[in-house]
Amino acid sequence: MNAVTRHPVRSTASWILVVLATLLVPLSVVVSWTAVRLVDESSFVDTFAPIAGDEDVQAALIDAGANAVESSVDIDGLTDSALDQLSGLGLPSSVDGAIKLLRGTAADGVRAIVERTITDFVHSDAFPGIFETALRLSHRTLVATADGVAFDGALRVGENATLDLEVGPMIAQVRQRLIDQGYGFAEAIPDVDASITLVQSDVLPAVATAYKITTAAGWWLPLGALALFVLSVLIAPRRARAVVRAGIGLVIGAGLVLVALAVGDSLAGSIQGDDGVTAAAVSAIFTQIVSAVRTTSWVLLVLGVIAAVAGWASGRRRSAPEIAQDPTPTR
């Protein structure tokens, strides 16, 4: 009679515990990431700040800023009004004719000035610092959103399960730069309430749920999953085999997270927002956000493989003496 037959209850309980622990691994990874990257403000800033330096994201910001100014200011009307005033000064007909030819060119020139100023601002050394300051305010936005409280910041969760980056604060900085450079038309740029969608997905409510779970459970969930793995080994009739099961369970749990991230990468690379955010920008943002999750999952997967191999090797060593001492004659 083998050990499993002698202790069926312990064997069944061990299997149940390892299955429960395996199911808890993906949730534990998400909760631990949330605890480190979302709950703590400094870690949140460290996670999202590098996005400001990504070329695809910068290009999306520049386009969104130029479009926001274009939709808020009648550039053609402003330039036409200024040229009409010049025409009313009684200038020679040749000069008046030249002014008429300048109407379209003048408007394009103003647009070029606006776009160049936005580009210089986004590429400036000051922009990352400004972006980090905005992220600190955004952290309070997301925390307040998860708690059901309204709060304004550079990042906000939209009504349609979107994560939006506010463009208005950037336009305010650009407007002041234009005014300082002597471009009077910039005074006509109003406060802009515009944003670009960084992520549009049904998983955002799940992030809010994960945040609430984290604040309630803290590190108890990952520790609970670890405790279940350990307990499944301790109560097992054959601990070497239980170690193998625990290792395989850890591999499966971590593998599920990596598969989910791979699917997310594929989807992010094929998404292009309606407001002009390119698929490359979306992919860069997604990659930056989940980098820590991916690293943690790979570490757990490797640890699972090591545990499974170690358990298998230990079982082989223990079974060898038993076979050698078996008095049963062979036929």
Short mmCIF file of C-alpha atoms in Angstrom, two decimals, residues 20-324:
data_model
loop_
_atom_site.label_atom_id
_atom_site.label_comp_id
_atom_site.label_asym_id
_atom_site.label_seq_id
_atom_site.Cartn_x
_atom_site.Cartn_y
_atom_site.Cartn_z
CA LEU A 20 -6.35 27.17 -5.23
CA ALA A 21 -2.81 28.58 -5.00
CA THR A 22 -2.41 28.30 -8.77
CA LEU A 23 -5.62 30.22 -9.35
CA LEU A 24 -4.46 32.92 -6.95
CA VAL A 25 -1.11 33.48 -8.70
CA PRO A 26 -2.40 35.76 -11.53
CA LEU A 27 -4.49 37.82 -9.12
CA SER A 28 -1.56 38.02 -6.69
CA VAL A 29 0.72 39.35 -9.43
CA VAL A 30 -1.79 42.05 -10.36
CA VAL A 31 -2.46 42.98 -6.74
CA SER A 32 1.24 43.19 -5.87
CA TRP A 33 1.86 45.34 -8.97
CA THR A 34 -1.04 47.56 -7.98
CA ALA A 35 0.30 47.87 -4.46
CA VAL A 36 3.73 48.92 -5.70
CA ARG A 37 2.92 50.92 -8.84
CA LEU A 38 -0.52 52.45 -8.32
CA VAL A 39 -1.07 52.93 -4.62
CA ASP A 40 2.28 54.61 -3.93
CA GLU A 41 2.47 58.02 -5.61
CA SER A 42 6.24 58.01 -6.19
CA SER A 43 6.16 54.55 -7.78
CA PHE A 44 3.22 55.63 -9.93
CA VAL A 45 5.24 58.58 -11.23
CA ASP A 46 8.28 56.37 -11.86
CA THR A 47 6.08 54.00 -13.89
CA PHE A 48 4.45 56.58 -16.14
CA ALA A 49 7.10 59.33 -16.37
CA PRO A 50 9.17 57.58 -19.10
CA ILE A 51 6.12 57.81 -21.38
CA ALA A 52 6.88 61.52 -21.84
CA GLY A 53 10.13 60.63 -23.59
CA ASP A 54 8.64 58.18 -26.09
CA GLU A 55 8.74 59.61 -29.63
CA ASP A 56 5.37 58.15 -30.63
CA VAL A 57 3.66 59.58 -27.56
CA GLN A 58 5.32 62.96 -28.13
CA ALA A 59 4.10 62.98 -31.73
CA ALA A 60 0.57 62.23 -30.53
CA LEU A 61 0.76 65.09 -28.01
CA ILE A 62 2.00 67.52 -30.65
CA ASP A 63 -0.78 66.60 -33.06
CA ALA A 64 -3.41 66.75 -30.33
CA GLY A 65 -2.14 70.14 -29.14
CA ALA A 66 -2.15 71.63 -32.64
CA ASN A 67 -5.64 70.26 -33.29
CA ALA A 68 -6.87 71.65 -29.97
CA VAL A 69 -5.62 75.14 -30.82
CA GLU A 70 -7.04 74.90 -34.34
CA SER A 71 -10.48 73.95 -33.02
CA SER A 72 -10.43 76.64 -30.33
CA VAL A 73 -9.12 79.59 -32.35
CA ASP A 74 -10.34 80.82 -35.72
CA ILE A 75 -6.87 81.26 -37.19
CA ASP A 76 -8.20 82.08 -40.65
CA GLY A 77 -10.53 84.66 -39.15
CA LEU A 78 -7.76 86.26 -37.10
CA THR A 79 -5.39 86.56 -40.03
CA ASP A 80 -8.15 87.84 -42.35
CA SER A 81 -9.12 90.47 -39.77
CA ALA A 82 -5.53 91.64 -39.43
CA LEU A 83 -5.05 91.85 -43.19
CA ASP A 84 -8.39 93.65 -43.60
CA GLN A 85 -7.12 96.33 -41.24
CA LEU A 86 -3.99 96.70 -43.38
CA SER A 87 -6.08 96.95 -46.54
CA GLY A 88 -8.12 99.72 -44.94
CA LEU A 89 -5.09 101.94 -44.53
CA GLY A 90 -5.29 103.14 -48.11
CA LEU A 91 -2.11 101.43 -49.27
CA PRO A 92 -1.12 101.35 -52.96
CA SER A 93 -3.00 98.88 -55.11
CA SER A 94 0.10 96.79 -55.68
CA VAL A 95 0.57 96.40 -51.91
CA ASP A 96 -3.13 95.71 -51.45
CA GLY A 97 -2.91 92.97 -54.06
CA ALA A 98 0.06 91.44 -52.28
CA ILE A 99 -1.91 91.46 -49.02
CA LYS A 100 -4.72 89.52 -50.65
CA LEU A 101 -2.24 86.91 -51.82
CA LEU A 102 -0.94 86.59 -48.26
CA ARG A 103 -4.28 85.60 -46.73
CA GLY A 104 -3.88 81.82 -47.01
CA THR A 105 -0.14 81.94 -46.49
CA ALA A 106 -0.47 84.04 -43.33
CA ALA A 107 -2.91 81.56 -41.76
CA ASP A 108 -0.58 78.66 -42.62
CA GLY A 109 2.29 80.59 -41.11
CA VAL A 110 0.41 81.04 -37.84
CA ARG A 111 -0.37 77.32 -37.77
CA ALA A 112 3.31 76.55 -38.37
CA ILE A 113 4.30 78.85 -35.50
CA VAL A 114 1.85 77.13 -33.16
CA GLU A 115 3.00 73.65 -34.15
CA ARG A 116 6.68 74.59 -33.88
CA THR A 117 6.13 76.08 -30.41
CA ILE A 118 4.27 72.97 -29.25
CA THR A 119 7.00 70.76 -30.71
CA ASP A 120 9.76 72.75 -29.01
CA PHE A 121 7.88 72.59 -25.72
CA VAL A 122 7.31 68.82 -25.85
CA HIS A 123 10.95 68.23 -26.83
CA SER A 124 12.33 70.66 -24.27
CA ASP A 125 14.26 69.64 -21.15
CA ALA A 126 11.53 71.23 -19.04
CA PHE A 127 8.74 69.00 -20.35
CA PRO A 128 9.62 65.80 -18.40
CA GLY A 129 9.59 67.75 -15.13
CA ILE A 130 6.26 69.35 -15.97
CA PHE A 131 4.90 65.95 -16.96
CA GLU A 132 6.03 64.42 -13.65
CA THR A 133 4.30 67.20 -11.72
CA ALA A 134 1.14 66.53 -13.69
CA LEU A 135 1.45 62.81 -12.96
CA ARG A 136 1.51 63.45 -9.22
CA LEU A 137 -1.78 65.27 -9.56
CA SER A 138 -3.02 62.50 -11.83
CA HIS A 139 -2.28 59.89 -9.18
CA ARG A 140 -4.70 61.65 -6.89
CA THR A 141 -7.15 61.70 -9.80
CA LEU A 142 -7.03 57.95 -10.28
CA VAL A 143 -7.17 57.24 -6.57
CA ALA A 144 -10.17 59.54 -6.24
CA THR A 145 -11.80 57.88 -9.28
CA ALA A 146 -11.31 54.44 -7.76
CA ASP A 147 -12.91 55.75 -4.58
CA GLY A 148 -15.78 57.29 -6.54
CA VAL A 149 -14.66 60.90 -6.00
CA ALA A 150 -14.31 63.44 -8.82
CA PHE A 151 -10.84 64.95 -9.21
CA ASP A 152 -9.10 66.77 -12.06
CA GLY A 153 -5.60 65.89 -13.23
CA ALA A 154 -3.48 65.28 -16.32
CA LEU A 155 -4.64 61.67 -16.47
CA ARG A 156 -8.26 60.81 -15.95
CA VAL A 157 -10.56 57.84 -16.39
CA GLY A 158 -13.24 58.70 -18.93
CA GLU A 159 -16.87 57.66 -18.93
CA ASN A 160 -16.39 55.07 -21.69
CA ALA A 161 -13.66 53.01 -19.97
CA THR A 162 -10.84 55.18 -21.31
CA LEU A 163 -7.61 56.46 -19.80
CA ASP A 164 -7.23 60.01 -21.11
CA LEU A 165 -4.26 62.38 -21.09
CA GLU A 166 -5.29 66.00 -20.69
CA VAL A 167 -3.90 68.40 -23.30
CA GLY A 168 -5.23 71.60 -21.70
CA PRO A 169 -2.31 72.18 -19.28
CA MET A 170 0.15 71.82 -22.17
CA ILE A 171 -1.80 74.34 -24.28
CA ALA A 172 -1.68 76.84 -21.40
CA GLN A 173 2.12 76.54 -21.30
CA VAL A 174 2.35 76.92 -25.09
CA ARG A 175 0.06 79.97 -25.05
CA GLN A 176 2.29 81.68 -22.51
CA ARG A 177 5.39 80.87 -24.57
CA LEU A 178 3.81 82.40 -27.67
CA ILE A 179 2.85 85.53 -25.76
CA ASP A 180 6.37 85.84 -24.35
CA GLN A 181 7.73 85.58 -27.90
CA GLY A 182 5.56 88.51 -28.98
CA TYR A 183 2.82 86.66 -30.87
CA GLY A 184 -0.24 88.65 -29.95
CA PHE A 185 -2.67 86.20 -31.53
CA ALA A 186 -1.86 83.75 -28.71
CA GLU A 187 -3.95 85.85 -26.33
CA ALA A 188 -6.99 84.60 -28.24
CA ILE A 189 -6.23 80.97 -27.31
CA PRO A 190 -8.71 80.05 -24.56
CA ASP A 191 -8.37 77.49 -21.80
CA VAL A 192 -8.73 74.22 -23.66
CA ASP A 193 -10.61 71.21 -22.31
CA ALA A 194 -9.18 68.54 -24.60
CA SER A 195 -7.60 65.15 -24.13
CA ILE A 196 -6.23 62.20 -26.05
CA THR A 197 -7.20 58.64 -25.24
CA LEU A 198 -4.21 56.56 -24.21
CA VAL A 199 -6.10 53.37 -23.45
CA GLN A 200 -9.66 52.36 -24.27
CA SER A 201 -10.50 49.04 -22.74
CA ASP A 202 -13.01 47.29 -20.54
CA VAL A 203 -10.15 46.33 -18.21
CA LEU A 204 -10.01 49.80 -16.64
CA PRO A 205 -12.91 49.07 -14.27
CA ALA A 206 -10.98 45.93 -13.32
CA VAL A 207 -7.98 48.14 -12.48
CA ALA A 208 -10.18 50.15 -10.15
CA THR A 209 -11.38 46.88 -8.61
CA ALA A 210 -7.78 45.71 -8.24
CA TYR A 211 -6.94 48.97 -6.52
CA LYS A 212 -9.75 48.46 -4.02
CA ILE A 213 -8.68 44.85 -3.42
CA THR A 214 -5.12 46.03 -2.85
CA THR A 215 -6.07 48.68 -0.34
CA ALA A 216 -8.20 46.11 1.48
CA ALA A 217 -5.93 43.07 1.26
CA GLY A 218 -2.52 44.70 0.88
CA TRP A 219 0.14 42.02 0.64
CA TRP A 220 -2.07 39.38 2.25
CA LEU A 221 -3.19 37.91 -1.07
CA PRO A 222 0.31 37.12 -2.44
CA LEU A 223 1.35 35.82 0.98
CA GLY A 224 -1.81 33.74 1.12
CA ALA A 225 -1.03 32.15 -2.25
CA LEU A 226 2.49 31.34 -1.04
CA ALA A 227 1.10 29.87 2.18
CA LEU A 228 -1.25 27.61 0.22
CA PHE A 229 1.65 26.29 -1.86
CA VAL A 230 3.71 25.59 1.27
CA LEU A 231 0.81 23.97 3.09
CA SER A 232 0.04 21.75 0.08
CA VAL A 233 3.59 20.39 0.36
CA LEU A 234 3.59 19.98 4.14
CA ILE A 235 0.41 17.92 4.31
CA ALA A 236 1.14 15.79 1.25
CA PRO A 237 1.97 12.10 1.84
CA ARG A 238 4.73 12.39 -0.73
CA ARG A 239 6.31 15.80 -0.39
CA ALA A 240 8.65 15.47 -3.33
CA ARG A 241 5.71 15.00 -5.66
CA ALA A 242 3.89 17.84 -3.92
CA VAL A 243 6.86 20.12 -4.60
CA VAL A 244 6.63 19.17 -8.27
CA ARG A 245 2.89 19.98 -8.27
CA ALA A 246 3.51 23.30 -6.55
CA GLY A 247 6.21 24.19 -9.07
CA ILE A 248 3.96 23.29 -11.99
CA GLY A 249 1.15 25.31 -10.44
CA LEU A 250 3.43 28.33 -10.14
CA VAL A 251 4.47 27.91 -13.78
CA ILE A 252 0.84 27.70 -14.90
CA GLY A 253 -0.21 30.75 -12.88
CA ALA A 254 2.69 32.88 -14.11
CA GLY A 255 2.21 31.55 -17.64
CA LEU A 256 -1.41 32.69 -17.65
CA VAL A 257 -0.28 36.22 -16.84
CA LEU A 258 2.34 36.16 -19.60
CA VAL A 259 -0.21 34.89 -22.11
CA ALA A 260 -2.60 37.68 -21.10
CA LEU A 261 0.20 40.24 -21.55
CA ALA A 262 1.07 38.80 -24.97
CA VAL A 263 -2.55 39.16 -26.03
CA GLY A 264 -2.54 42.71 -24.65
CA ASP A 265 0.62 43.50 -26.62
CA SER A 266 -0.99 42.23 -29.80
CA LEU A 267 -4.16 44.22 -29.24
CA ALA A 268 -2.25 47.38 -28.27
CA GLY A 269 -0.18 47.14 -31.44
CA SER A 270 -3.31 47.09 -33.59
CA ILE A 271 -5.26 49.86 -31.87
CA GLN A 272 -5.36 53.41 -33.17
CA GLY A 273 -7.43 55.95 -31.30
CA ASP A 274 -10.09 58.04 -32.99
CA ASP A 275 -8.28 61.18 -31.84
CA GLY A 276 -5.10 60.36 -33.76
CA VAL A 277 -3.12 58.41 -31.19
CA THR A 278 -1.09 55.94 -33.25
CA ALA A 279 -0.92 52.22 -32.60
CA ALA A 280 2.81 52.63 -31.89
CA ALA A 281 2.05 55.16 -29.14
CA VAL A 282 -0.59 52.89 -27.60
CA SER A 283 1.85 49.96 -27.72
CA ALA A 284 4.61 52.02 -26.10
CA ILE A 285 2.29 53.08 -23.29
CA PHE A 286 1.06 49.53 -22.70
CA THR A 287 4.61 48.17 -22.66
CA GLN A 288 5.72 50.75 -20.11
CA ILE A 289 2.73 50.12 -17.85
CA VAL A 290 3.05 46.31 -17.72
CA SER A 291 6.84 46.01 -17.74
CA ALA A 292 6.99 45.26 -14.00
CA VAL A 293 4.15 42.72 -14.28
CA ARG A 294 5.97 40.91 -17.08
CA THR A 295 9.25 40.82 -15.13
CA THR A 296 7.54 39.49 -12.01
CA SER A 297 5.74 36.81 -14.01
CA TRP A 298 8.95 35.59 -15.63
CA VAL A 299 10.66 35.40 -12.23
CA LEU A 300 7.78 33.33 -10.84
CA LEU A 301 7.80 31.07 -13.89
CA VAL A 302 11.53 30.38 -13.49
CA LEU A 303 11.09 29.73 -9.76
CA GLY A 304 8.29 27.30 -10.58
CA VAL A 305 10.49 25.41 -13.02
CA ILE A 306 13.30 25.24 -10.45
CA ALA A 307 10.91 23.97 -7.77
CA ALA A 308 9.45 21.33 -10.08
CA VAL A 309 12.88 20.07 -11.15
CA ALA A 310 14.13 20.06 -7.56
CA GLY A 311 11.09 18.10 -6.40
CA TRP A 312 11.47 15.60 -9.23
CA ALA A 313 15.18 15.13 -8.48
CA SER A 314 14.47 14.70 -4.77
CA GLY A 315 11.82 12.09 -5.50
CA ARG A 316 14.22 10.17 -7.75
CA ARG A 317 16.88 10.12 -5.02
CA ARG A 318 14.44 8.86 -2.41
CA SER A 319 12.89 6.19 -4.63
CA ALA A 320 16.26 4.69 -5.60
CA PRO A 321 17.04 3.19 -2.13
CA GLU A 322 13.47 1.90 -1.86
CA ILE A 323 13.85 0.01 -5.16
CA ALA A 324 17.22 -1.37 -4.05
#
